[in-house]
Amino acid sequence: MKYLLLIIMTAFFLLSCGENLEEKATGQIEAGNYIQAANTYKKLAAEQPEKADYFSSLAAVNQLRNGQKIYDRNKIKSKTSAMPPYIFNYDKALNLLPDEFDIPSGPELSTALMNFAKAIYDTEAPNSVKETEWEELMMEAVDYAEMVDPENALVQEFQDEVFTQKFAEAKTKGDEYYNIARNKRSDYDYLLAEKQYKYALKFMPDDEETIKQISKVRAKTLGMWDPGYGFIYAVSQTKSIKEHLWLVISLKNNADLPMSFDPTNFTLFTKNGDELSYDAKMSAEDKNSFKKLVLKPLAEKDGIIAFKFSGKLIELEKIEYIMDSGDEVSKYFP
């Protein structure tokens, strides 16, 4: 009898250990318990490291499904208030994305990402700041959806409908501001044209006509102050001497409080991705070079900074200043 009991207990133990987690996850999905399914797939990923990418991707799919479930339930009252939980689940899903996107679950994951992108596009943001943030999330989700399944027709359909429309609207506005700027010689309209062309290129970054137009506009705006910022600067002159590029910078504190300035906070970026730091030693050789200072409200100051750079101006993308607050203020080269 003892042996029989031992055999039964051993069999029960083996059956318990041999639980089929994939079948368990399937059942959880069918019951709409997506978080439980995600956790089951995470467990599978840990237990089977050779298939970790696959199971992690399925966990991400179900995290997104959970977000959509909550969104669909709450959007009847308000899409705007229903979106943050969806975004929360999207962020959780991003942490589960596999290192390798060539996985069997690619179509499932791609579709789940596109569902999120469509929902965020169809939802009105509560303010302009959130509108910008949500749009970035939408574009990011579409990029991921295309990466995990390049054959997903939903991606192309969305890009053709949404991206093309947003590009066309921004490009048209940019052209309008550019023509006004030329006809009325209005500096501010050049700045508005640059912003619209830059926005248009987010959706169609390879459009040659817009790239040419924004280059023309930046030839003007590089030397203009943009009154939309508290700290504003312009590059009024450039000069290459041997292995260095010298820039004449015009500053203004456009705010109503004193503002500290440090020339070492400038960084020069090339179009191939190189970052060039301010050359303090070379800059100091010019008597008009910038030093650390405090700008009073509405105060202006001109000075010179140097970077070690022997290339051509056409190779430069932008110059960027990092404020004490961490905010970035950039000026773009043609």
Coordinates of C-alpha atoms in Angstrom, one line a residue:
M1 CA 0.0 0.0 0.0
K2 CA 2.9 2.3 0.9
Y3 CA 4.5 1.7 -2.5
L4 CA 1.1 2.3 -4.3
L5 CA 0.7 5.6 -2.5
L6 CA 4.3 6.6 -3.4
I7 CA 3.7 5.8 -7.0
I8 CA 0.5 7.9 -7.1
M9 CA 2.1 10.8 -5.4
T10 CA 5.1 10.6 -7.8
A11 CA 2.8 10.5 -10.8
F12 CA 0.9 13.5 -9.5
F13 CA 4.1 15.4 -9.0
L14 CA 5.3 14.6 -12.5
L15 CA 2.0 15.7 -14.0
S16 CA 2.2 19.0 -12.1
C17 CA 5.7 19.6 -13.2
G18 CA 4.8 18.8 -16.8
E19 CA 2.1 21.5 -17.0
N20 CA 1.9 22.7 -20.6
L21 CA 2.4 26.5 -20.3
E22 CA 1.7 27.2 -23.9
E23 CA -1.7 25.6 -23.7
K24 CA -2.3 27.5 -20.5
A25 CA -1.5 30.8 -22.2
T26 CA -3.8 29.9 -25.1
G27 CA -6.6 29.3 -22.6
Q28 CA -5.9 32.6 -20.8
I29 CA -6.0 34.5 -24.2
E30 CA -9.3 32.8 -25.1
A31 CA -10.7 34.0 -21.7
G32 CA -9.5 37.5 -22.3
N33 CA -7.0 37.3 -19.5
Y34 CA -4.2 39.0 -21.4
I35 CA -2.0 40.0 -18.5
Q36 CA -2.0 36.4 -17.2
A37 CA -1.1 35.2 -20.6
A38 CA 1.8 37.8 -20.8
N39 CA 3.1 36.5 -17.5
T40 CA 2.9 32.9 -18.7
Y41 CA 4.9 33.8 -21.8
K42 CA 7.5 35.6 -19.6
K43 CA 7.8 32.4 -17.6
L44 CA 8.3 30.4 -20.8
A45 CA 10.9 32.8 -22.0
A46 CA 12.8 32.3 -18.8
E47 CA 12.5 28.5 -18.9
Q48 CA 13.4 28.2 -22.6
P49 CA 16.1 30.8 -23.3
E50 CA 16.6 29.4 -26.8
K51 CA 13.1 30.6 -27.6
A52 CA 13.2 33.7 -25.4
D53 CA 12.7 36.1 -28.2
Y54 CA 9.6 34.3 -29.5
F55 CA 7.9 34.0 -26.1
S56 CA 8.9 37.6 -25.1
S57 CA 7.2 38.8 -28.3
L58 CA 4.1 36.9 -27.4
A59 CA 4.2 38.5 -24.0
A60 CA 4.4 41.9 -25.7
V61 CA 1.4 41.0 -27.9
N62 CA -0.7 40.3 -24.9
Q63 CA 0.4 43.4 -23.0
L64 CA -0.8 45.4 -26.0
R65 CA -4.0 43.4 -26.1
N66 CA -4.6 44.3 -22.5
G67 CA -4.1 48.0 -23.3
Q68 CA -6.6 47.8 -26.2
K69 CA -9.1 45.9 -24.0
I70 CA -9.0 48.7 -21.4
Y71 CA -9.1 51.4 -24.1
D72 CA -12.1 49.8 -25.9
R73 CA -14.0 49.5 -22.6
N74 CA -13.4 53.2 -21.5
K75 CA -13.4 55.0 -24.9
I76 CA -17.2 55.2 -24.9
K77 CA -17.0 57.8 -22.1
S78 CA -13.9 59.5 -23.3
K79 CA -11.2 58.5 -25.8
T80 CA -8.8 61.1 -24.3
S81 CA -9.0 59.7 -20.8
A82 CA -8.9 56.1 -22.1
M83 CA -5.6 56.5 -23.8
P84 CA -3.1 56.8 -20.9
P85 CA -3.7 53.2 -19.7
Y86 CA -3.2 52.0 -23.3
I87 CA 0.1 54.0 -23.4
F88 CA 1.1 52.4 -20.1
N89 CA 0.6 49.0 -21.6
Y90 CA 2.4 50.0 -24.8
D91 CA 5.4 51.1 -22.7
K92 CA 5.4 47.8 -20.9
A93 CA 5.2 46.0 -24.2
L94 CA 8.3 47.9 -25.5
N95 CA 10.3 46.4 -22.6
L96 CA 9.3 43.0 -23.8
L97 CA 10.3 43.4 -27.5
P98 CA 12.8 40.8 -28.6
D99 CA 16.3 41.5 -29.7
E100 CA 15.7 39.7 -33.0
F101 CA 12.6 40.8 -34.9
D102 CA 12.6 37.8 -37.4
I103 CA 10.2 35.7 -35.3
P104 CA 7.2 33.6 -36.0
S105 CA 5.0 35.9 -34.0
G106 CA 6.0 38.9 -36.1
P107 CA 2.5 39.3 -37.8
E108 CA 0.7 39.1 -34.5
L109 CA 3.0 41.7 -32.8
S110 CA 2.9 44.0 -35.9
T111 CA -0.9 44.0 -35.9
A112 CA -1.1 44.7 -32.1
L113 CA 1.3 47.6 -32.6
M114 CA -0.7 49.0 -35.5
N115 CA -3.9 48.8 -33.4
F116 CA -2.2 51.0 -30.9
A117 CA -1.0 53.4 -33.6
K118 CA -4.5 53.7 -35.0
A119 CA -6.1 54.3 -31.6
I120 CA -3.6 57.0 -30.7
Y121 CA -4.2 58.7 -34.1
D122 CA -7.9 58.6 -33.6
T123 CA -7.7 60.1 -30.0
E124 CA -7.6 63.8 -29.3
A125 CA -4.8 64.7 -26.9
P126 CA -5.7 66.9 -23.9
N127 CA -3.1 69.6 -24.8
S128 CA -0.5 70.6 -27.3
V129 CA 2.3 69.0 -25.3
K130 CA 0.6 65.6 -25.1
E131 CA -0.4 66.0 -28.8
T132 CA 3.3 66.1 -29.7
E133 CA 4.2 63.2 -27.3
W134 CA 1.4 61.0 -28.6
E135 CA 2.3 61.6 -32.2
E136 CA 5.8 60.5 -31.5
L137 CA 4.5 57.3 -29.9
M138 CA 2.3 56.7 -32.9
M139 CA 5.2 57.0 -35.3
E140 CA 7.4 54.8 -33.1
A141 CA 4.7 52.1 -33.0
V142 CA 4.4 52.2 -36.8
D143 CA 8.2 51.9 -37.1
Y144 CA 8.2 48.9 -34.8
A145 CA 5.3 47.3 -36.6
E146 CA 7.1 47.6 -39.9
M147 CA 10.3 46.1 -38.4
V148 CA 8.6 43.0 -37.0
D149 CA 6.6 42.4 -40.1
P150 CA 7.7 44.2 -43.3
E151 CA 4.9 42.5 -45.2
N152 CA 2.1 43.9 -43.0
A153 CA -0.3 45.6 -45.4
L154 CA -1.8 47.6 -42.5
V155 CA 1.5 49.5 -42.1
Q156 CA 1.5 50.6 -45.7
E157 CA -2.1 51.5 -45.7
F158 CA -1.7 53.6 -42.5
Q159 CA 1.4 55.4 -44.0
D160 CA -0.4 56.1 -47.3
E161 CA -3.4 57.5 -45.5
V162 CA -2.0 59.3 -42.4
F163 CA 1.6 60.0 -43.1
T164 CA 0.9 61.2 -46.7
Q165 CA -1.8 63.5 -45.5
K166 CA 0.2 65.0 -42.6
F167 CA 3.2 65.5 -45.0
A168 CA 1.1 67.2 -47.6
E169 CA -0.5 69.6 -45.1
A170 CA 2.8 70.6 -43.5
K171 CA 4.5 71.0 -46.9
T172 CA 1.7 73.2 -48.2
K173 CA 1.9 75.4 -45.1
G174 CA 5.7 75.6 -45.5
D175 CA 5.4 76.7 -49.1
E176 CA 2.9 79.4 -48.1
Y177 CA 5.2 80.8 -45.3
Y178 CA 8.2 80.6 -47.7
N179 CA 6.4 82.6 -50.4
I180 CA 5.2 85.2 -47.8
A181 CA 8.8 85.5 -46.5
R182 CA 10.2 86.1 -49.9
N183 CA 7.6 88.5 -51.0
K184 CA 7.4 90.5 -47.8
R185 CA 11.0 89.9 -46.7
S186 CA 9.6 88.7 -43.4
D187 CA 12.2 86.9 -41.2
Y188 CA 9.5 85.4 -39.0
D189 CA 7.8 83.7 -41.9
Y190 CA 11.1 82.0 -42.8
L191 CA 11.2 80.6 -39.3
L192 CA 7.6 79.3 -39.6
A193 CA 8.4 77.8 -43.0
E194 CA 11.4 76.0 -41.5
K195 CA 9.2 74.5 -38.8
Q196 CA 6.6 73.3 -41.2
Y197 CA 9.2 71.7 -43.6
K198 CA 10.9 70.0 -40.7
Y199 CA 7.6 68.6 -39.5
A200 CA 6.7 67.4 -43.1
L201 CA 10.0 65.6 -43.3
K202 CA 9.1 63.6 -40.2
F203 CA 6.6 61.8 -42.3
M204 CA 8.4 61.6 -45.6
P205 CA 12.1 62.1 -44.7
D206 CA 13.4 61.3 -48.3
D207 CA 11.3 63.8 -50.2
E208 CA 13.9 65.6 -52.3
E209 CA 11.8 68.8 -53.0
T210 CA 11.2 69.4 -49.3
I211 CA 14.9 68.7 -48.5
K212 CA 15.9 71.4 -51.0
Q213 CA 13.3 73.8 -49.7
I214 CA 14.4 73.5 -46.1
S215 CA 18.0 73.9 -47.1
K216 CA 17.1 77.2 -48.7
V217 CA 15.2 78.4 -45.7
R218 CA 17.9 77.4 -43.3
A219 CA 20.4 79.5 -45.2
K220 CA 18.2 82.4 -43.9
T221 CA 17.2 81.2 -40.5
L222 CA 20.7 80.2 -39.3
G223 CA 21.4 83.9 -38.7
M224 CA 18.0 84.7 -37.2
W225 CA 16.7 84.8 -33.7
D226 CA 13.6 82.7 -33.0
P227 CA 11.4 84.7 -30.6
G228 CA 9.6 81.6 -29.7
Y229 CA 12.3 80.7 -27.1
G230 CA 13.4 82.2 -23.9
F231 CA 17.1 81.8 -24.8
I232 CA 17.8 82.6 -28.4
Y233 CA 20.9 82.7 -30.5
A234 CA 21.9 83.0 -34.1
V235 CA 25.0 82.1 -36.1
S236 CA 25.7 85.4 -37.9
Q237 CA 29.0 84.4 -39.5
T238 CA 31.1 81.3 -40.2
K239 CA 34.8 81.1 -41.0
S240 CA 37.1 78.1 -41.6
I241 CA 40.8 78.5 -40.6
K242 CA 43.0 75.5 -41.1
E243 CA 41.5 72.7 -38.9
H244 CA 39.0 74.9 -37.1
L245 CA 35.6 76.4 -37.7
W246 CA 34.9 79.7 -36.1
L247 CA 31.3 80.8 -35.5
V248 CA 30.2 84.3 -34.6
I249 CA 27.2 83.8 -32.2
S250 CA 24.6 86.4 -31.3
L251 CA 22.8 85.7 -28.0
K252 CA 19.7 87.2 -26.4
N253 CA 18.0 86.5 -23.1
N254 CA 14.4 86.7 -24.3
A255 CA 13.0 85.9 -20.8
D256 CA 12.2 88.2 -17.8
L257 CA 14.7 86.6 -15.4
P258 CA 18.6 86.5 -15.5
M259 CA 20.0 83.5 -17.4
S260 CA 23.4 81.9 -17.1
F261 CA 25.4 81.1 -20.3
D262 CA 28.3 78.7 -20.7
P263 CA 29.9 78.4 -24.2
T264 CA 31.0 74.8 -23.4
N265 CA 27.3 73.8 -23.6
F266 CA 27.5 74.2 -27.4
T267 CA 27.9 71.0 -29.5
L268 CA 28.3 70.8 -33.3
F269 CA 26.7 67.9 -35.1
T270 CA 27.6 66.7 -38.6
K271 CA 25.2 65.0 -41.0
N272 CA 27.0 61.7 -40.6
G273 CA 26.4 61.7 -36.8
D274 CA 29.7 63.0 -35.4
E275 CA 29.5 65.3 -32.4
L276 CA 32.1 68.1 -32.0
S277 CA 32.7 69.8 -28.7
Y278 CA 33.5 73.4 -28.2
D279 CA 37.3 74.0 -28.4
A280 CA 37.9 76.1 -25.3
K281 CA 41.7 76.4 -25.9
M282 CA 41.4 77.6 -29.4
S283 CA 38.4 79.9 -28.7
A284 CA 40.4 81.6 -25.9
E285 CA 43.0 82.8 -28.5
D286 CA 40.4 85.3 -29.8
K287 CA 39.8 88.3 -27.6
N288 CA 36.1 88.3 -28.6
S289 CA 35.5 84.7 -27.6
F290 CA 32.7 83.9 -25.2
K291 CA 33.2 83.4 -21.5
K292 CA 30.8 82.2 -18.9
L293 CA 28.4 85.0 -18.1
V294 CA 24.9 85.9 -16.8
L295 CA 22.6 87.6 -19.3
K296 CA 20.1 90.0 -17.8
P297 CA 16.5 90.0 -19.1
L298 CA 16.4 91.1 -22.7
A299 CA 20.2 91.5 -22.7
E300 CA 22.2 90.7 -25.9
K301 CA 25.7 89.6 -26.4
D302 CA 27.9 88.7 -29.4
G303 CA 30.9 86.5 -29.3
I304 CA 33.0 83.9 -31.0
I305 CA 33.4 80.1 -30.5
A306 CA 35.6 77.6 -32.2
F307 CA 35.3 73.9 -33.0
K308 CA 38.0 71.6 -34.4
F309 CA 36.5 70.9 -37.8
S310 CA 38.2 70.9 -41.2
G311 CA 35.3 69.8 -43.4
K312 CA 32.8 71.8 -45.4
L313 CA 29.8 73.6 -44.1
I314 CA 27.5 71.4 -46.2
E315 CA 28.6 68.5 -43.9
L316 CA 27.1 70.1 -40.8
E317 CA 23.7 69.4 -39.6
K318 CA 23.2 71.7 -36.6
I319 CA 24.6 73.5 -33.6
E320 CA 23.0 72.7 -30.2
Y321 CA 23.0 74.5 -26.9
I322 CA 22.0 72.7 -23.7
M323 CA 20.5 75.0 -21.1
D324 CA 20.8 74.5 -17.3
S325 CA 17.2 73.1 -17.4
G326 CA 18.3 70.4 -19.8
D327 CA 16.3 72.0 -22.7
E328 CA 18.0 71.9 -26.1
V329 CA 18.0 74.9 -28.4
S330 CA 19.3 74.2 -31.9
K331 CA 20.1 76.1 -35.1
Y332 CA 20.3 74.1 -38.4
F333 CA 22.8 74.6 -41.2
P334 CA 21.6 74.6 -44.8

